[in-house]
């Protein structure tokens, strides 16, 4: 028998969620499923990538790819999850950030790559209905959606604080932090939740989303320029620059906004992975060199976030470091 959960959602920062053409705003289930895949994977870094088999070739533990395929579908199986979107109040912009004046430079900077696209405006409301015949799967997807809302968002530039949502029927932030993987020693070759996750958040509140995004831009951009040499800044956003690489990892500091009593706050979530694992085109010396630079740069950036009140008092913002408490 099919069971379902309905999440009533409201957009609290402009959302660049597009249709099949990647440009036109559309509340498209496949895009939402893609975001859920990412957060489900992040919550399951404890699983081996491939199935673990015994000497007889029998599977004794399903791997991440197998379990992900069972839930969301793959080339051999249909998804066991159905996602439907029911718009209630769509507000699509008639303009783009590209046409804003210089006073909105922070918005243009933070939406680079999507600056000339229209978007769902703040206040857009819609329901996401997720259904499955398997209650265990439904609970797993609910946890993924909880992580998406608290730590990320939907659409392009969701790692920069855009596409943030306020939804019901999800676990609270305190319940999220109690998930097992936040307290486990896990190393996966992709961004995953473990006891290495660090969450920084603003104690100061903001009257609007724009002010909060502006503060994030100041921390993320201006601080990088002031404390890191150019050849190290790239480690905050990608593995390295001007180097042949088998694959590209997105930045591991995820920015998101949330609301309480009509006031805005933000979080910056450091979501690490087992950096440099599985790069066969590089020799051991190159890997060690990049890993050392990446580790020292991310450590310094995390320390900056933790001590931002002292280093950037002119921003009038307090930061509290919150690691697995």
GROMACS .gro file of C-alpha atoms in nm:
model
  325
    1UNK     CA    1   0.000   0.000   0.000
    2UNK     CA    2   0.135   0.341  -0.099
    3UNK     CA    3   0.226   0.574   0.187
    4UNK     CA    4   0.315   0.940   0.153
    5UNK     CA    5   0.445   1.251   0.330
    6UNK     CA    6   0.346   1.601   0.225
    7UNK     CA    7   0.596   1.880   0.289
    8UNK     CA    8   0.445   2.229   0.277
    9UNK     CA    9   0.728   2.455   0.162
   10UNK     CA   10   0.793   2.826   0.130
   11UNK     CA   11   1.086   2.981  -0.056
   12UNK     CA   12   1.282   3.213   0.176
   13UNK     CA   13   1.566   3.306  -0.063
   14UNK     CA   14   1.541   3.335  -0.445
   15UNK     CA   15   1.535   2.984  -0.596
   16UNK     CA   16   1.693   2.901  -0.933
   17UNK     CA   17   1.509   2.573  -0.992
   18UNK     CA   18   1.473   2.520  -1.365
   19UNK     CA   19   1.307   2.285  -1.607
   20UNK     CA   20   1.461   2.058  -1.868
   21UNK     CA   21   1.624   2.351  -2.050
   22UNK     CA   22   1.815   2.448  -1.734
   23UNK     CA   23   1.694   2.808  -1.760
   24UNK     CA   24   1.314   2.842  -1.733
   25UNK     CA   25   1.186   2.830  -1.373
   26UNK     CA   26   0.996   2.507  -1.310
   27UNK     CA   27   0.908   2.306  -1.001
   28UNK     CA   28   1.032   1.987  -1.159
   29UNK     CA   29   1.026   1.656  -0.964
   30UNK     CA   30   1.345   1.518  -1.129
   31UNK     CA   31   1.540   1.821  -1.004
   32UNK     CA   32   1.407   1.767  -0.653
   33UNK     CA   33   1.490   1.398  -0.672
   34UNK     CA   34   1.846   1.487  -0.776
   35UNK     CA   35   1.887   1.706  -0.468
   36UNK     CA   36   1.745   1.430  -0.248
   37UNK     CA   37   1.994   1.184  -0.397
   38UNK     CA   38   2.281   1.411  -0.292
   39UNK     CA   39   2.160   1.440   0.068
   40UNK     CA   40   2.069   1.072   0.091
   41UNK     CA   41   2.423   0.990  -0.022
   42UNK     CA   42   2.564   1.237   0.232
   43UNK     CA   43   2.371   1.056   0.507
   44UNK     CA   44   2.498   0.716   0.397
   45UNK     CA   45   2.874   0.760   0.378
   46UNK     CA   46   2.908   0.460   0.609
   47UNK     CA   47   2.810   0.227   0.324
   48UNK     CA   48   3.080   0.075   0.101
   49UNK     CA   49   3.065   0.202  -0.255
   50UNK     CA   50   3.017  -0.148  -0.399
   51UNK     CA   51   2.843  -0.457  -0.265
   52UNK     CA   52   3.044  -0.668  -0.022
   53UNK     CA   53   3.038  -1.036  -0.115
   54UNK     CA   54   3.148  -1.354   0.057
   55UNK     CA   55   3.361  -1.630  -0.095
   56UNK     CA   56   3.053  -1.777  -0.263
   57UNK     CA   57   2.975  -1.449  -0.434
   58UNK     CA   58   2.674  -1.383  -0.215
   59UNK     CA   59   2.604  -1.024  -0.112
   60UNK     CA   60   2.653  -0.982   0.261
   61UNK     CA   61   2.626  -0.602   0.259
   62UNK     CA   62   2.470  -0.381  -0.004
   63UNK     CA   63   2.689  -0.103  -0.135
   64UNK     CA   64   2.589   0.260  -0.164
   65UNK     CA   65   2.529   0.242  -0.539
   66UNK     CA   66   2.301  -0.061  -0.505
   67UNK     CA   67   2.095   0.091  -0.224
   68UNK     CA   68   2.073   0.426  -0.401
   69UNK     CA   69   1.952   0.252  -0.715
   70UNK     CA   70   1.686   0.061  -0.520
   71UNK     CA   71   1.548   0.384  -0.378
   72UNK     CA   72   1.589   0.640  -0.657
   73UNK     CA   73   1.624   0.414  -0.958
   74UNK     CA   74   1.909   0.349  -1.201
   75UNK     CA   75   1.961   0.208  -1.549
   76UNK     CA   76   1.825  -0.130  -1.440
   77UNK     CA   77   1.548  -0.040  -1.195
   78UNK     CA   78   1.263   0.201  -1.154
   79UNK     CA   79   1.258   0.431  -0.855
   80UNK     CA   80   1.063   0.315  -0.550
   81UNK     CA   81   0.993   0.677  -0.465
   82UNK     CA   82   0.732   0.893  -0.634
   83UNK     CA   83   0.767   1.270  -0.612
   84UNK     CA   84   0.490   1.512  -0.699
   85UNK     CA   85   0.492   1.891  -0.673
   86UNK     CA   86   0.175   2.092  -0.622
   87UNK     CA   87   0.226   2.469  -0.667
   88UNK     CA   88   0.013   2.683  -0.436
   89UNK     CA   89   0.147   3.033  -0.498
   90UNK     CA   90   0.409   3.067  -0.770
   91UNK     CA   91   0.599   3.395  -0.787
   92UNK     CA   92   0.842   3.402  -1.079
   93UNK     CA   93   1.066   3.705  -1.122
   94UNK     CA   94   1.022   3.929  -1.423
   95UNK     CA   95   1.382   4.050  -1.393
   96UNK     CA   96   1.726   3.898  -1.331
   97UNK     CA   97   2.010   3.982  -1.091
   98UNK     CA   98   2.221   4.077  -1.392
   99UNK     CA   99   2.013   4.394  -1.429
  100UNK     CA  100   2.064   4.505  -1.069
  101UNK     CA  101   2.278   4.806  -0.993
  102UNK     CA  102   2.621   4.808  -0.829
  103UNK     CA  103   2.471   4.826  -0.481
  104UNK     CA  104   2.365   4.464  -0.529
  105UNK     CA  105   2.714   4.344  -0.624
  106UNK     CA  106   2.703   4.086  -0.343
  107UNK     CA  107   2.399   3.920  -0.503
  108UNK     CA  108   2.559   3.923  -0.847
  109UNK     CA  109   2.878   3.771  -0.705
  110UNK     CA  110   2.693   3.495  -0.516
  111UNK     CA  111   2.479   3.402  -0.819
  112UNK     CA  112   2.765   3.389  -1.069
  113UNK     CA  113   2.661   3.143  -1.340
  114UNK     CA  114   2.290   3.201  -1.278
  115UNK     CA  115   2.292   3.581  -1.267
  116UNK     CA  116   2.102   3.615  -1.596
  117UNK     CA  117   1.831   3.362  -1.506
  118UNK     CA  118   1.482   3.426  -1.372
  119UNK     CA  119   1.395   3.266  -1.041
  120UNK     CA  120   1.123   3.179  -0.793
  121UNK     CA  121   1.079   3.479  -0.568
  122UNK     CA  122   1.071   3.476  -0.190
  123UNK     CA  123   0.723   3.382  -0.070
  124UNK     CA  124   0.657   3.119  -0.337
  125UNK     CA  125   0.468   2.829  -0.176
  126UNK     CA  126   0.435   2.471  -0.295
  127UNK     CA  127   0.384   2.120  -0.163
  128UNK     CA  128   0.622   1.832  -0.224
  129UNK     CA  129   0.449   1.494  -0.193
  130UNK     CA  130   0.681   1.196  -0.155
  131UNK     CA  131   0.528   0.849  -0.171
  132UNK     CA  132   0.653   0.490  -0.150
  133UNK     CA  133   0.519   0.145  -0.072
  134UNK     CA  134   0.821   0.087   0.151
  135UNK     CA  135   0.798   0.273   0.482
  136UNK     CA  136   1.171   0.227   0.549
  137UNK     CA  137   1.254   0.398   0.221
  138UNK     CA  138   1.006   0.675   0.295
  139UNK     CA  139   1.178   0.743   0.628
  140UNK     CA  140   1.520   0.749   0.461
  141UNK     CA  141   1.398   1.005   0.207
  142UNK     CA  142   1.241   1.214   0.484
  143UNK     CA  143   1.580   1.229   0.657
  144UNK     CA  144   1.741   1.335   0.328
  145UNK     CA  145   1.480   1.608   0.285
  146UNK     CA  146   1.538   1.722   0.645
  147UNK     CA  147   1.911   1.763   0.572
  148UNK     CA  148   1.833   1.944   0.246
  149UNK     CA  149   1.615   2.203   0.422
  150UNK     CA  150   1.839   2.263   0.726
  151UNK     CA  151   2.178   2.255   0.553
  152UNK     CA  152   2.114   2.329   0.186
  153UNK     CA  153   1.845   2.426  -0.059
  154UNK     CA  154   1.700   2.361  -0.405
  155UNK     CA  155   1.826   2.472  -0.743
  156UNK     CA  156   2.139   2.643  -0.870
  157UNK     CA  157   2.354   2.831  -0.619
  158UNK     CA  158   2.197   2.646  -0.326
  159UNK     CA  159   2.549   2.617  -0.178
  160UNK     CA  160   2.559   2.998  -0.169
  161UNK     CA  161   2.239   3.038   0.032
  162UNK     CA  162   1.989   3.050  -0.253
  163UNK     CA  163   1.690   2.819  -0.281
  164UNK     CA  164   1.656   2.798   0.098
  165UNK     CA  165   1.322   2.665   0.219
  166UNK     CA  166   1.100   2.666   0.522
  167UNK     CA  167   0.901   2.341   0.540
  168UNK     CA  168   0.685   2.144   0.780
  169UNK     CA  169   0.686   1.769   0.851
  170UNK     CA  170   1.065   1.752   0.868
  171UNK     CA  171   1.278   1.670   1.172
  172UNK     CA  172   1.398   1.964   1.378
  173UNK     CA  173   1.757   2.083   1.357
  174UNK     CA  174   1.827   1.927   1.698
  175UNK     CA  175   1.685   1.595   1.573
  176UNK     CA  176   1.898   1.623   1.261
  177UNK     CA  177   2.215   1.662   1.467
  178UNK     CA  178   2.123   1.342   1.652
  179UNK     CA  179   2.139   1.133   1.331
  180UNK     CA  180   2.390   0.852   1.376
  181UNK     CA  181   2.636   0.959   1.109
  182UNK     CA  182   2.703   1.294   1.278
  183UNK     CA  183   2.868   1.093   1.555
  184UNK     CA  184   3.052   0.832   1.347
  185UNK     CA  185   3.405   0.820   1.209
  186UNK     CA  186   3.345   0.800   0.836
  187UNK     CA  187   3.572   0.861   0.539
  188UNK     CA  188   3.405   0.856   0.200
  189UNK     CA  189   3.539   0.983  -0.137
  190UNK     CA  190   3.241   1.220  -0.164
  191UNK     CA  191   3.087   1.481   0.066
  192UNK     CA  192   2.930   1.291   0.351
  193UNK     CA  193   2.806   1.347   0.704
  194UNK     CA  194   3.036   1.226   0.980
  195UNK     CA  195   3.181   1.343   1.310
  196UNK     CA  196   3.408   1.570   1.103
  197UNK     CA  197   3.115   1.791   1.001
  198UNK     CA  198   3.133   2.140   1.147
  199UNK     CA  199   2.841   2.381   1.155
  200UNK     CA  200   2.882   2.755   1.204
  201UNK     CA  201   2.580   2.981   1.244
  202UNK     CA  202   2.499   3.345   1.301
  203UNK     CA  203   2.384   3.447   1.644
  204UNK     CA  204   2.286   3.785   1.505
  205UNK     CA  205   1.954   3.792   1.320
  206UNK     CA  206   1.876   3.978   0.998
  207UNK     CA  207   1.560   4.158   0.893
  208UNK     CA  208   1.577   4.027   0.535
  209UNK     CA  209   1.745   3.758   0.328
  210UNK     CA  210   1.951   4.007   0.128
  211UNK     CA  211   2.137   4.128   0.438
  212UNK     CA  212   2.217   3.770   0.539
  213UNK     CA  213   2.346   3.685   0.189
  214UNK     CA  214   2.558   4.000   0.194
  215UNK     CA  215   2.719   3.886   0.520
  216UNK     CA  216   2.789   3.542   0.372
  217UNK     CA  217   2.949   3.701   0.069
  218UNK     CA  218   3.174   3.912   0.293
  219UNK     CA  219   3.290   3.607   0.485
  220UNK     CA  220   3.329   3.376   0.189
  221UNK     CA  221   3.482   3.613  -0.064
  222UNK     CA  222   3.657   3.895   0.117
  223UNK     CA  223   3.811   3.674   0.385
  224UNK     CA  224   3.954   3.439   0.123
  225UNK     CA  225   4.120   3.728  -0.054
  226UNK     CA  226   4.269   3.864   0.267
  227UNK     CA  227   4.417   3.548   0.421
  228UNK     CA  228   4.490   3.307   0.135
  229UNK     CA  229   4.734   3.336  -0.155
  230UNK     CA  230   4.567   3.296  -0.494
  231UNK     CA  231   4.697   2.944  -0.549
  232UNK     CA  232   4.534   2.829  -0.223
  233UNK     CA  233   4.192   2.993  -0.252
  234UNK     CA  234   4.076   2.733  -0.500
  235UNK     CA  235   4.088   2.466  -0.228
  236UNK     CA  236   3.782   2.624  -0.064
  237UNK     CA  237   3.580   2.577  -0.381
  238UNK     CA  238   3.739   2.301  -0.590
  239UNK     CA  239   4.030   2.057  -0.567
  240UNK     CA  240   4.280   2.268  -0.761
  241UNK     CA  241   4.316   2.505  -1.051
  242UNK     CA  242   4.480   2.461  -1.393
  243UNK     CA  243   4.551   2.094  -1.334
  244UNK     CA  244   4.420   1.792  -1.520
  245UNK     CA  245   4.173   1.620  -1.292
  246UNK     CA  246   3.958   1.306  -1.335
  247UNK     CA  247   3.662   1.470  -1.163
  248UNK     CA  248   3.563   1.797  -0.997
  249UNK     CA  249   3.426   1.828  -0.645
  250UNK     CA  250   3.202   2.117  -0.551
  251UNK     CA  251   3.296   2.336  -0.259
  252UNK     CA  252   3.256   2.181   0.083
  253UNK     CA  253   3.129   2.484   0.276
  254UNK     CA  254   2.753   2.492   0.221
  255UNK     CA  255   2.561   2.809   0.304
  256UNK     CA  256   2.192   2.811   0.390
  257UNK     CA  257   1.938   3.045   0.547
  258UNK     CA  258   1.652   2.980   0.787
  259UNK     CA  259   1.381   3.187   0.952
  260UNK     CA  260   1.255   3.215   1.307
  261UNK     CA  261   0.977   3.460   1.391
  262UNK     CA  262   1.029   3.645   1.062
  263UNK     CA  263   1.399   3.699   1.130
  264UNK     CA  264   1.671   3.548   0.912
  265UNK     CA  265   1.974   3.350   1.026
  266UNK     CA  266   2.230   3.151   0.833
  267UNK     CA  267   2.443   2.842   0.868
  268UNK     CA  268   2.771   2.746   0.706
  269UNK     CA  269   2.818   2.369   0.703
  270UNK     CA  270   3.163   2.221   0.648
  271UNK     CA  271   3.086   1.889   0.477
  272UNK     CA  272   3.419   1.716   0.408
  273UNK     CA  273   3.511   1.402   0.219
  274UNK     CA  274   3.814   1.174   0.187
  275UNK     CA  275   4.002   1.423  -0.030
  276UNK     CA  276   4.212   1.301  -0.322
  277UNK     CA  277   4.106   0.938  -0.288
  278UNK     CA  278   4.071   0.764  -0.622
  279UNK     CA  279   4.273   0.995  -0.847
  280UNK     CA  280   4.477   0.741  -1.051
  281UNK     CA  281   4.622   0.998  -1.292
  282UNK     CA  282   4.839   1.154  -1.021
  283UNK     CA  283   5.147   1.011  -0.859
  284UNK     CA  284   5.187   0.982  -0.482
  285UNK     CA  285   5.395   1.300  -0.456
  286UNK     CA  286   5.136   1.512  -0.640
  287UNK     CA  287   4.853   1.372  -0.429
  288UNK     CA  288   5.042   1.439  -0.104
  289UNK     CA  289   5.120   1.794  -0.215
  290UNK     CA  290   4.757   1.876  -0.299
  291UNK     CA  291   4.624   1.704   0.012
  292UNK     CA  292   4.860   1.903   0.238
  293UNK     CA  293   4.755   2.234   0.081
  294UNK     CA  294   4.386   2.141   0.095
  295UNK     CA  295   4.405   2.036   0.459
  296UNK     CA  296   4.591   2.349   0.576
  297UNK     CA  297   4.365   2.582   0.375
  298UNK     CA  298   4.036   2.435   0.495
  299UNK     CA  299   4.162   2.427   0.854
  300UNK     CA  300   4.254   2.796   0.835
  301UNK     CA  301   3.920   2.886   0.678
  302UNK     CA  302   3.730   2.693   0.948
  303UNK     CA  303   3.928   2.876   1.214
  304UNK     CA  304   3.835   3.204   1.047
  305UNK     CA  305   3.466   3.112   1.066
  306UNK     CA  306   3.499   3.007   1.428
  307UNK     CA  307   3.670   3.333   1.529
  308UNK     CA  308   3.496   3.567   1.288
  309UNK     CA  309   3.374   3.800   1.562
  310UNK     CA  310   3.733   3.881   1.659
  311UNK     CA  311   3.873   3.905   1.309
  312UNK     CA  312   3.575   4.080   1.146
  313UNK     CA  313   3.416   4.277   1.427
  314UNK     CA  314   3.319   4.548   1.183
  315UNK     CA  315   3.052   4.312   1.049
  316UNK     CA  316   2.875   4.316   1.387
  317UNK     CA  317   2.818   3.943   1.360
  318UNK     CA  318   2.880   3.672   1.616
  319UNK     CA  319   2.959   3.317   1.515
  320UNK     CA  320   2.926   3.014   1.733
  321UNK     CA  321   3.118   2.700   1.654
  322UNK     CA  322   2.903   2.393   1.692
  323UNK     CA  323   3.071   2.058   1.638
  324UNK     CA  324   2.874   1.741   1.716
  325UNK     CA  325   2.725   1.854   2.044
   0.00000   0.00000   0.00000
